[in-house]
């Protein structure tokens, strides 16, 4: 069942061709407004906080803190492109980062094999979500909420509410702790995965099929697209990427605990929803999602450096999510009204 609709709202070349410069700017503002706002925020905080914000140390801190959220946002974005939503990105990371550590410390499994097991379990969970949504016909919000709650319960049962602690191999620590050109390697992971998803979704047939399903699954099916196969594949990809993120979180924290992970759910969804309001408004997209994550990171970092309290981050995330959904809904309604008016005009002129 489809939970959200994916339909591109960016202006086409034909629409822009005959417009004067002023109208072109107005038409493009919703497309790149969030990008412009991000640049303005960076400049503002750099001017107001010249000794702390525009520094390499702050950049390292932002990449280290927000790489996990960026990866989860990309994981959530994949099912969203097909019109579904996956809440297990926030619950699954709790269990996956615990298993990545406990398989090594409690069962003595070598870290490469432990990582492989976690990745396979993540993909299997995504496959289960796909079956629940496409075969059992359960709404994706309800299905993934149920699956995610079960994963969280398994994490609590496995740990007994205690931390999983042990000495791990240096190779496992290096997955997150390596520096590349003075920056955390996790930033490189995010960039590589983002580029790969961008190529797949924008330039390969599989991406066009996924977007077609997100826009209108019935029309996609009538055009011969195997909807069920691609939706299940989207959930499998999301589950795999969530498990990979859990492994990186385990390498970063070096301990496993069930109280860590759920706080990533809201920021990840915020980043993905914000991604549907920029670059290609009305349709989730890779660079829009990255812009959403960056503006969250920049805004929270700047506010905290001004002395913002501990509640600033969840408050900022929640308000931004509401604003993002509101903007996306307004843009869709406005584009729909314009399309209906244009259709009516054409119909009247043909009579």
mmCIF file of C-alpha atoms in Angstrom:
data_model
loop_
_atom_site.group_PDB
_atom_site.id
_atom_site.type_symbol
_atom_site.label_atom_id
_atom_site.label_comp_id
_atom_site.label_asym_id
_atom_site.label_seq_id
_atom_site.Cartn_x
_atom_site.Cartn_y
_atom_site.Cartn_z
ATOM 1 C CA UNK A 1 0.000 0.000 0.000
ATOM 2 C CA UNK A 2 1.177 3.491 -0.824
ATOM 3 C CA UNK A 3 1.774 5.778 2.166
ATOM 4 C CA UNK A 4 3.142 8.896 0.467
ATOM 5 C CA UNK A 5 2.970 10.242 -3.062
ATOM 6 C CA UNK A 6 6.061 11.088 -5.057
ATOM 7 C CA UNK A 7 5.598 13.558 -7.916
ATOM 8 C CA UNK A 8 8.171 15.969 -9.252
ATOM 9 C CA UNK A 9 7.237 19.644 -9.127
ATOM 10 C CA UNK A 10 10.356 21.252 -10.569
ATOM 11 C CA UNK A 11 9.730 23.488 -13.604
ATOM 12 C CA UNK A 12 10.464 22.016 -17.007
ATOM 13 C CA UNK A 13 12.507 23.690 -19.727
ATOM 14 C CA UNK A 14 9.334 24.318 -21.687
ATOM 15 C CA UNK A 15 7.758 26.147 -18.752
ATOM 16 C CA UNK A 16 10.854 28.283 -18.237
ATOM 17 C CA UNK A 17 11.493 29.117 -21.903
ATOM 18 C CA UNK A 18 9.058 31.981 -22.365
ATOM 19 C CA UNK A 19 9.255 33.506 -18.882
ATOM 20 C CA UNK A 20 10.993 36.823 -18.152
ATOM 21 C CA UNK A 21 13.981 36.815 -15.777
ATOM 22 C CA UNK A 22 11.990 37.915 -12.736
ATOM 23 C CA UNK A 23 9.416 35.147 -13.120
ATOM 24 C CA UNK A 24 12.181 32.610 -13.743
ATOM 25 C CA UNK A 25 13.761 33.543 -10.410
ATOM 26 C CA UNK A 26 10.401 33.274 -8.644
ATOM 27 C CA UNK A 27 9.777 29.899 -10.290
ATOM 28 C CA UNK A 28 13.199 28.568 -9.349
ATOM 29 C CA UNK A 29 13.174 29.908 -5.791
ATOM 30 C CA UNK A 30 11.175 26.976 -4.348
ATOM 31 C CA UNK A 31 13.555 24.607 -6.150
ATOM 32 C CA UNK A 32 16.795 26.003 -4.754
ATOM 33 C CA UNK A 33 15.472 28.014 -1.788
ATOM 34 C CA UNK A 34 16.721 25.509 0.795
ATOM 35 C CA UNK A 35 20.153 25.431 -0.830
ATOM 36 C CA UNK A 36 20.334 29.232 -0.722
ATOM 37 C CA UNK A 37 19.158 29.224 2.911
ATOM 38 C CA UNK A 38 21.879 26.706 3.791
ATOM 39 C CA UNK A 39 24.574 28.908 2.254
ATOM 40 C CA UNK A 40 23.199 31.976 4.031
ATOM 41 C CA UNK A 41 23.197 30.155 7.386
ATOM 42 C CA UNK A 42 26.808 29.097 6.901
ATOM 43 C CA UNK A 43 27.799 32.677 6.092
ATOM 44 C CA UNK A 44 25.786 34.066 9.014
ATOM 45 C CA UNK A 45 27.291 31.730 11.610
ATOM 46 C CA UNK A 46 30.762 32.224 10.132
ATOM 47 C CA UNK A 47 30.415 35.980 10.625
ATOM 48 C CA UNK A 48 28.867 35.773 14.093
ATOM 49 C CA UNK A 49 31.156 32.962 15.324
ATOM 50 C CA UNK A 50 34.435 33.530 13.439
ATOM 51 C CA UNK A 51 36.595 31.727 16.014
ATOM 52 C CA UNK A 52 34.596 28.512 16.289
ATOM 53 C CA UNK A 53 32.220 27.940 13.366
ATOM 54 C CA UNK A 54 34.333 28.296 10.174
ATOM 55 C CA UNK A 55 37.052 25.960 11.469
ATOM 56 C CA UNK A 56 38.353 22.543 10.488
ATOM 57 C CA UNK A 57 37.599 21.292 14.003
ATOM 58 C CA UNK A 58 33.931 22.241 13.660
ATOM 59 C CA UNK A 59 33.752 20.624 10.222
ATOM 60 C CA UNK A 60 35.193 17.417 11.657
ATOM 61 C CA UNK A 61 32.679 17.523 14.474
ATOM 62 C CA UNK A 62 29.736 18.027 12.129
ATOM 63 C CA UNK A 63 30.810 15.199 9.820
ATOM 64 C CA UNK A 64 31.456 12.861 12.733
ATOM 65 C CA UNK A 65 28.123 13.633 14.409
ATOM 66 C CA UNK A 66 25.870 13.841 11.349
ATOM 67 C CA UNK A 67 27.266 11.119 9.065
ATOM 68 C CA UNK A 68 25.074 8.542 10.817
ATOM 69 C CA UNK A 69 21.989 10.712 10.298
ATOM 70 C CA UNK A 70 22.944 11.323 6.650
ATOM 71 C CA UNK A 71 23.213 7.590 5.966
ATOM 72 C CA UNK A 72 19.906 6.877 7.704
ATOM 73 C CA UNK A 73 18.257 9.681 5.717
ATOM 74 C CA UNK A 74 19.478 8.076 2.500
ATOM 75 C CA UNK A 75 18.177 4.721 3.730
ATOM 76 C CA UNK A 76 14.753 6.240 4.478
ATOM 77 C CA UNK A 77 14.763 8.048 1.126
ATOM 78 C CA UNK A 78 14.848 4.847 -0.941
ATOM 79 C CA UNK A 79 11.389 3.512 0.042
ATOM 80 C CA UNK A 80 10.052 7.092 -0.001
ATOM 81 C CA UNK A 81 10.949 7.279 -3.695
ATOM 82 C CA UNK A 82 8.514 4.401 -4.249
ATOM 83 C CA UNK A 83 5.819 6.087 -2.164
ATOM 84 C CA UNK A 84 6.440 4.079 1.004
ATOM 85 C CA UNK A 85 7.971 4.892 4.359
ATOM 86 C CA UNK A 86 10.389 2.834 6.459
ATOM 87 C CA UNK A 87 10.461 3.521 10.192
ATOM 88 C CA UNK A 88 12.831 0.645 10.918
ATOM 89 C CA UNK A 89 15.761 2.912 10.045
ATOM 90 C CA UNK A 90 15.514 4.288 13.585
ATOM 91 C CA UNK A 91 14.707 1.058 15.399
ATOM 92 C CA UNK A 92 16.940 -1.257 13.396
ATOM 93 C CA UNK A 93 20.120 0.706 14.087
ATOM 94 C CA UNK A 94 19.616 -0.047 17.799
ATOM 95 C CA UNK A 95 19.812 -3.806 17.257
ATOM 96 C CA UNK A 96 22.394 -3.747 14.460
ATOM 97 C CA UNK A 97 25.021 -1.753 16.361
ATOM 98 C CA UNK A 98 24.565 -4.032 19.382
ATOM 99 C CA UNK A 99 24.895 -7.195 17.297
ATOM 100 C CA UNK A 100 27.968 -5.885 15.489
ATOM 101 C CA UNK A 101 29.708 -5.747 18.884
ATOM 102 C CA UNK A 102 28.177 -8.716 20.694
ATOM 103 C CA UNK A 103 28.890 -11.149 17.833
ATOM 104 C CA UNK A 104 32.584 -10.370 18.355
ATOM 105 C CA UNK A 105 32.746 -10.049 22.147
ATOM 106 C CA UNK A 106 30.246 -12.734 23.200
ATOM 107 C CA UNK A 107 30.593 -15.287 20.401
ATOM 108 C CA UNK A 108 34.170 -14.693 19.225
ATOM 109 C CA UNK A 109 33.218 -14.184 15.573
ATOM 110 C CA UNK A 110 35.852 -12.346 13.471
ATOM 111 C CA UNK A 111 34.815 -8.778 12.751
ATOM 112 C CA UNK A 112 34.494 -9.106 8.929
ATOM 113 C CA UNK A 113 32.141 -12.072 9.378
ATOM 114 C CA UNK A 114 30.223 -10.263 12.133
ATOM 115 C CA UNK A 115 29.741 -7.274 9.832
ATOM 116 C CA UNK A 116 28.550 -9.549 7.025
ATOM 117 C CA UNK A 117 26.016 -11.235 9.313
ATOM 118 C CA UNK A 118 24.617 -7.880 10.432
ATOM 119 C CA UNK A 119 24.323 -6.665 6.825
ATOM 120 C CA UNK A 120 22.492 -9.837 5.797
ATOM 121 C CA UNK A 121 20.119 -9.552 8.744
ATOM 122 C CA UNK A 122 19.426 -5.934 7.807
ATOM 123 C CA UNK A 123 18.617 -6.918 4.216
ATOM 124 C CA UNK A 124 16.412 -9.775 5.490
ATOM 125 C CA UNK A 125 14.494 -7.326 7.678
ATOM 126 C CA UNK A 126 13.961 -5.101 4.662
ATOM 127 C CA UNK A 127 12.695 -8.121 2.716
ATOM 128 C CA UNK A 128 10.230 -8.859 5.530
ATOM 129 C CA UNK A 129 9.022 -5.260 5.452
ATOM 130 C CA UNK A 130 8.534 -5.525 1.709
ATOM 131 C CA UNK A 131 6.460 -8.695 2.095
ATOM 132 C CA UNK A 132 4.294 -7.107 4.785
ATOM 133 C CA UNK A 133 3.641 -4.065 2.611
ATOM 134 C CA UNK A 134 3.266 -5.658 -0.826
ATOM 135 C CA UNK A 135 1.985 -9.164 -0.076
ATOM 136 C CA UNK A 136 0.104 -8.732 3.210
ATOM 137 C CA UNK A 137 -1.030 -5.256 1.999
ATOM 138 C CA UNK A 138 -0.313 -3.517 5.314
ATOM 139 C CA UNK A 139 0.303 0.218 5.169
ATOM 140 C CA UNK A 140 4.063 0.777 5.229
ATOM 141 C CA UNK A 141 3.862 3.147 8.208
ATOM 142 C CA UNK A 142 2.107 0.509 10.330
ATOM 143 C CA UNK A 143 4.149 -2.423 9.013
ATOM 144 C CA UNK A 144 7.556 -0.850 9.600
ATOM 145 C CA UNK A 145 6.492 0.570 12.960
ATOM 146 C CA UNK A 146 5.566 -2.958 14.041
ATOM 147 C CA UNK A 147 8.754 -4.484 12.658
ATOM 148 C CA UNK A 148 10.858 -1.741 14.213
ATOM 149 C CA UNK A 149 9.252 -2.223 17.619
ATOM 150 C CA UNK A 150 10.032 -5.953 17.444
ATOM 151 C CA UNK A 151 13.673 -5.169 16.584
ATOM 152 C CA UNK A 152 13.880 -2.794 19.542
ATOM 153 C CA UNK A 153 12.378 -5.449 21.818
ATOM 154 C CA UNK A 154 14.974 -7.951 20.585
ATOM 155 C CA UNK A 155 17.724 -5.449 21.387
ATOM 156 C CA UNK A 156 16.383 -5.050 24.937
ATOM 157 C CA UNK A 157 16.108 -8.819 25.364
ATOM 158 C CA UNK A 158 19.580 -9.474 23.996
ATOM 159 C CA UNK A 159 21.269 -6.921 26.235
ATOM 160 C CA UNK A 160 19.039 -7.335 29.273
ATOM 161 C CA UNK A 161 19.143 -3.568 29.556
ATOM 162 C CA UNK A 162 22.911 -3.590 30.051
ATOM 163 C CA UNK A 163 25.781 -2.320 27.945
ATOM 164 C CA UNK A 164 27.685 -4.672 25.649
ATOM 165 C CA UNK A 165 31.340 -3.913 26.253
ATOM 166 C CA UNK A 166 34.533 -5.599 25.117
ATOM 167 C CA UNK A 167 37.855 -5.131 23.394
ATOM 168 C CA UNK A 168 37.354 -5.026 19.631
ATOM 169 C CA UNK A 169 39.929 -5.424 16.813
ATOM 170 C CA UNK A 170 41.665 -2.331 15.480
ATOM 171 C CA UNK A 171 40.349 -3.142 12.014
ATOM 172 C CA UNK A 172 36.799 -2.726 13.281
ATOM 173 C CA UNK A 173 37.643 0.565 15.000
ATOM 174 C CA UNK A 174 39.186 1.801 11.754
ATOM 175 C CA UNK A 175 35.831 1.556 9.959
ATOM 176 C CA UNK A 176 34.846 4.803 11.649
ATOM 177 C CA UNK A 177 38.034 6.149 13.173
ATOM 178 C CA UNK A 178 40.147 6.556 10.042
ATOM 179 C CA UNK A 179 40.868 10.109 8.885
ATOM 180 C CA UNK A 180 41.091 10.994 5.179
ATOM 181 C CA UNK A 181 42.607 14.374 4.274
ATOM 182 C CA UNK A 182 42.106 15.409 7.869
ATOM 183 C CA UNK A 183 38.391 14.564 7.883
ATOM 184 C CA UNK A 184 36.490 11.516 9.216
ATOM 185 C CA UNK A 185 36.189 8.687 6.706
ATOM 186 C CA UNK A 186 32.454 8.513 7.399
ATOM 187 C CA UNK A 187 32.060 11.657 5.287
ATOM 188 C CA UNK A 188 33.587 9.770 2.370
ATOM 189 C CA UNK A 189 31.143 6.896 2.930
ATOM 190 C CA UNK A 190 28.223 9.324 2.783
ATOM 191 C CA UNK A 191 29.518 10.961 -0.399
ATOM 192 C CA UNK A 192 30.162 7.626 -2.144
ATOM 193 C CA UNK A 193 26.728 6.214 -1.275
ATOM 194 C CA UNK A 194 25.006 9.474 -2.223
ATOM 195 C CA UNK A 195 26.683 9.535 -5.639
ATOM 196 C CA UNK A 196 25.800 5.871 -6.224
ATOM 197 C CA UNK A 197 22.144 6.424 -5.320
ATOM 198 C CA UNK A 198 22.024 9.577 -7.431
ATOM 199 C CA UNK A 199 23.261 7.707 -10.505
ATOM 200 C CA UNK A 200 20.854 4.815 -9.908
ATOM 201 C CA UNK A 201 17.777 6.953 -9.292
ATOM 202 C CA UNK A 202 18.371 9.644 -11.901
ATOM 203 C CA UNK A 203 20.115 7.881 -14.777
ATOM 204 C CA UNK A 204 19.274 4.169 -14.677
ATOM 205 C CA UNK A 205 15.958 2.508 -15.619
ATOM 206 C CA UNK A 206 15.547 1.118 -12.106
ATOM 207 C CA UNK A 207 15.417 4.644 -10.714
ATOM 208 C CA UNK A 208 12.811 5.752 -13.238
ATOM 209 C CA UNK A 209 10.720 2.699 -12.384
ATOM 210 C CA UNK A 210 10.904 3.461 -8.659
ATOM 211 C CA UNK A 211 9.873 7.081 -9.186
ATOM 212 C CA UNK A 212 7.045 5.977 -11.491
ATOM 213 C CA UNK A 213 5.778 3.651 -8.769
ATOM 214 C CA UNK A 214 5.966 6.464 -6.239
ATOM 215 C CA UNK A 215 3.969 8.778 -8.503
ATOM 216 C CA UNK A 216 1.254 6.291 -9.512
ATOM 217 C CA UNK A 217 1.666 2.571 -8.745
ATOM 218 C CA UNK A 218 -1.420 1.563 -10.759
ATOM 219 C CA UNK A 219 -0.205 3.374 -13.860
ATOM 220 C CA UNK A 220 3.258 1.883 -13.369
ATOM 221 C CA UNK A 221 1.773 -1.619 -13.202
ATOM 222 C CA UNK A 222 -0.290 -1.010 -16.338
ATOM 223 C CA UNK A 223 2.927 -0.009 -18.126
ATOM 224 C CA UNK A 224 4.509 -3.346 -17.284
ATOM 225 C CA UNK A 225 6.633 -2.302 -14.299
ATOM 226 C CA UNK A 226 6.808 -5.102 -11.676
ATOM 227 C CA UNK A 227 5.693 -2.917 -8.770
ATOM 228 C CA UNK A 228 5.942 -5.581 -6.079
ATOM 229 C CA UNK A 229 9.510 -6.536 -7.023
ATOM 230 C CA UNK A 230 10.804 -2.962 -7.020
ATOM 231 C CA UNK A 231 9.078 -1.986 -3.771
ATOM 232 C CA UNK A 232 10.471 -5.041 -1.994
ATOM 233 C CA UNK A 233 13.873 -4.214 -3.464
ATOM 234 C CA UNK A 234 13.599 -0.679 -2.099
ATOM 235 C CA UNK A 235 12.941 -2.017 1.406
ATOM 236 C CA UNK A 236 15.821 -4.489 1.105
ATOM 237 C CA UNK A 237 18.164 -1.664 0.080
ATOM 238 C CA UNK A 238 16.940 0.452 2.976
ATOM 239 C CA UNK A 239 17.456 -2.407 5.430
ATOM 240 C CA UNK A 240 20.952 -3.099 4.122
ATOM 241 C CA UNK A 241 21.988 0.552 4.373
ATOM 242 C CA UNK A 242 20.504 0.805 7.883
ATOM 243 C CA UNK A 243 22.533 -2.221 8.965
ATOM 244 C CA UNK A 244 25.684 -0.690 7.470
ATOM 245 C CA UNK A 245 24.987 2.473 9.446
ATOM 246 C CA UNK A 246 24.575 0.364 12.587
ATOM 247 C CA UNK A 247 28.003 -1.166 12.007
ATOM 248 C CA UNK A 248 29.570 2.285 11.675
ATOM 249 C CA UNK A 249 27.787 3.450 14.820
ATOM 250 C CA UNK A 250 29.176 0.451 16.697
ATOM 251 C CA UNK A 251 32.678 1.267 15.462
ATOM 252 C CA UNK A 252 32.200 4.837 16.634
ATOM 253 C CA UNK A 253 30.714 4.159 20.093
ATOM 254 C CA UNK A 254 32.692 0.961 20.812
ATOM 255 C CA UNK A 255 29.900 -0.143 23.153
ATOM 256 C CA UNK A 256 26.394 -1.404 22.473
ATOM 257 C CA UNK A 257 23.343 -0.242 24.389
ATOM 258 C CA UNK A 258 19.635 -0.290 23.642
ATOM 259 C CA UNK A 259 19.203 3.310 24.756
ATOM 260 C CA UNK A 260 21.209 4.517 21.743
ATOM 261 C CA UNK A 261 19.743 4.739 18.254
ATOM 262 C CA UNK A 262 16.132 5.848 18.513
ATOM 263 C CA UNK A 263 17.197 9.486 18.693
ATOM 264 C CA UNK A 264 18.358 9.164 15.074
ATOM 265 C CA UNK A 265 14.884 8.334 13.733
ATOM 266 C CA UNK A 266 13.386 11.837 13.709
ATOM 267 C CA UNK A 267 16.449 13.616 12.239
ATOM 268 C CA UNK A 268 16.729 10.956 9.535
ATOM 269 C CA UNK A 269 13.086 11.396 8.538
ATOM 270 C CA UNK A 270 13.449 15.176 8.710
ATOM 271 C CA UNK A 271 16.400 15.026 6.313
ATOM 272 C CA UNK A 272 14.497 12.811 3.878
ATOM 273 C CA UNK A 273 11.327 14.931 4.009
ATOM 274 C CA UNK A 274 13.327 18.133 3.597
ATOM 275 C CA UNK A 275 14.885 16.509 0.552
ATOM 276 C CA UNK A 276 11.445 16.434 -1.065
ATOM 277 C CA UNK A 277 11.153 20.230 -0.811
ATOM 278 C CA UNK A 278 14.300 21.216 -2.693
ATOM 279 C CA UNK A 279 16.228 20.485 -5.922
ATOM 280 C CA UNK A 280 13.230 18.452 -7.164
ATOM 281 C CA UNK A 281 10.313 19.702 -5.026
ATOM 282 C CA UNK A 282 7.573 17.142 -4.484
ATOM 283 C CA UNK A 283 9.922 14.205 -5.030
ATOM 284 C CA UNK A 284 12.515 12.814 -2.664
ATOM 285 C CA UNK A 285 15.969 13.008 -4.195
ATOM 286 C CA UNK A 286 19.546 12.415 -3.134
ATOM 287 C CA UNK A 287 20.951 15.939 -3.209
ATOM 288 C CA UNK A 288 17.808 17.374 -1.680
ATOM 289 C CA UNK A 289 18.210 14.908 1.176
ATOM 290 C CA UNK A 290 21.854 15.858 1.577
ATOM 291 C CA UNK A 291 20.850 19.529 1.639
ATOM 292 C CA UNK A 292 18.266 18.755 4.304
ATOM 293 C CA UNK A 293 20.834 16.994 6.484
ATOM 294 C CA UNK A 294 23.375 19.795 6.005
ATOM 295 C CA UNK A 295 20.953 22.549 6.991
ATOM 296 C CA UNK A 296 20.023 20.579 10.110
ATOM 297 C CA UNK A 297 23.690 20.099 10.987
ATOM 298 C CA UNK A 298 24.584 23.740 10.344
ATOM 299 C CA UNK A 299 21.566 25.120 12.189
ATOM 300 C CA UNK A 300 22.005 22.939 15.270
ATOM 301 C CA UNK A 301 25.780 23.469 15.400
ATOM 302 C CA UNK A 302 25.406 27.236 15.167
ATOM 303 C CA UNK A 303 22.658 27.412 17.773
ATOM 304 C CA UNK A 304 24.577 25.206 20.189
ATOM 305 C CA UNK A 305 27.698 27.356 19.810
ATOM 306 C CA UNK A 306 25.551 30.322 20.791
ATOM 307 C CA UNK A 307 24.806 28.487 24.038
ATOM 308 C CA UNK A 308 21.554 26.741 23.134
ATOM 309 C CA UNK A 309 20.201 24.307 25.746
ATOM 310 C CA UNK A 310 20.117 20.519 25.417
ATOM 311 C CA UNK A 311 16.530 20.555 24.158
ATOM 312 C CA UNK A 312 17.393 22.727 21.133
ATOM 313 C CA UNK A 313 18.241 19.826 18.820
ATOM 314 C CA UNK A 314 14.977 17.819 19.164
ATOM 315 C CA UNK A 315 12.979 21.066 19.091
ATOM 316 C CA UNK A 316 14.779 22.199 15.911
ATOM 317 C CA UNK A 317 14.259 18.782 14.287
ATOM 318 C CA UNK A 318 10.564 18.629 15.150
ATOM 319 C CA UNK A 319 9.756 22.146 13.977
ATOM 320 C CA UNK A 320 11.765 21.636 10.783
ATOM 321 C CA UNK A 321 9.889 18.396 10.038
ATOM 322 C CA UNK A 322 6.528 20.149 10.386
ATOM 323 C CA UNK A 323 7.691 23.016 8.183
ATOM 324 C CA UNK A 324 9.057 20.599 5.563
ATOM 325 C CA UNK A 325 5.823 18.611 5.375
ATOM 326 C CA UNK A 326 3.827 21.836 5.208
ATOM 327 C CA UNK A 327 5.944 23.222 2.361
ATOM 328 C CA UNK A 328 5.743 19.939 0.440
ATOM 329 C CA UNK A 329 1.969 19.777 0.843
ATOM 330 C CA UNK A 330 1.499 23.403 -0.183
ATOM 331 C CA UNK A 331 3.716 22.949 -3.247
ATOM 332 C CA UNK A 332 1.766 19.884 -4.350
ATOM 333 C CA UNK A 333 -1.586 21.631 -3.922
ATOM 334 C CA UNK A 334 -0.371 24.720 -5.779
ATOM 335 C CA UNK A 335 1.011 22.670 -8.674
ATOM 336 C CA UNK A 336 -2.182 20.596 -8.793
ATOM 337 C CA UNK A 337 -4.360 23.712 -8.919
ATOM 338 C CA UNK A 338 -2.202 25.190 -11.697
ATOM 339 C CA UNK A 339 -2.415 21.950 -13.670
ATOM 340 C CA UNK A 340 -6.206 21.809 -13.322
ATOM 341 C CA UNK A 341 -6.524 25.443 -14.401
ATOM 342 C CA UNK A 342 -4.335 24.825 -17.447
ATOM 343 C CA UNK A 343 -6.339 21.731 -18.373
ATOM 344 C CA UNK A 344 -9.582 23.671 -18.040
ATOM 345 C CA UNK A 345 -8.259 26.467 -20.267
ATOM 346 C CA UNK A 346 -7.165 24.005 -22.952
ATOM 347 C CA UNK A 347 -10.530 22.260 -22.816
ATOM 348 C CA UNK A 348 -12.467 25.508 -23.173
ATOM 349 C CA UNK A 349 -10.326 26.719 -26.069
ATOM 350 C CA UNK A 350 -10.821 23.470 -27.952
ATOM 351 C CA UNK A 351 -14.590 23.778 -27.836
#
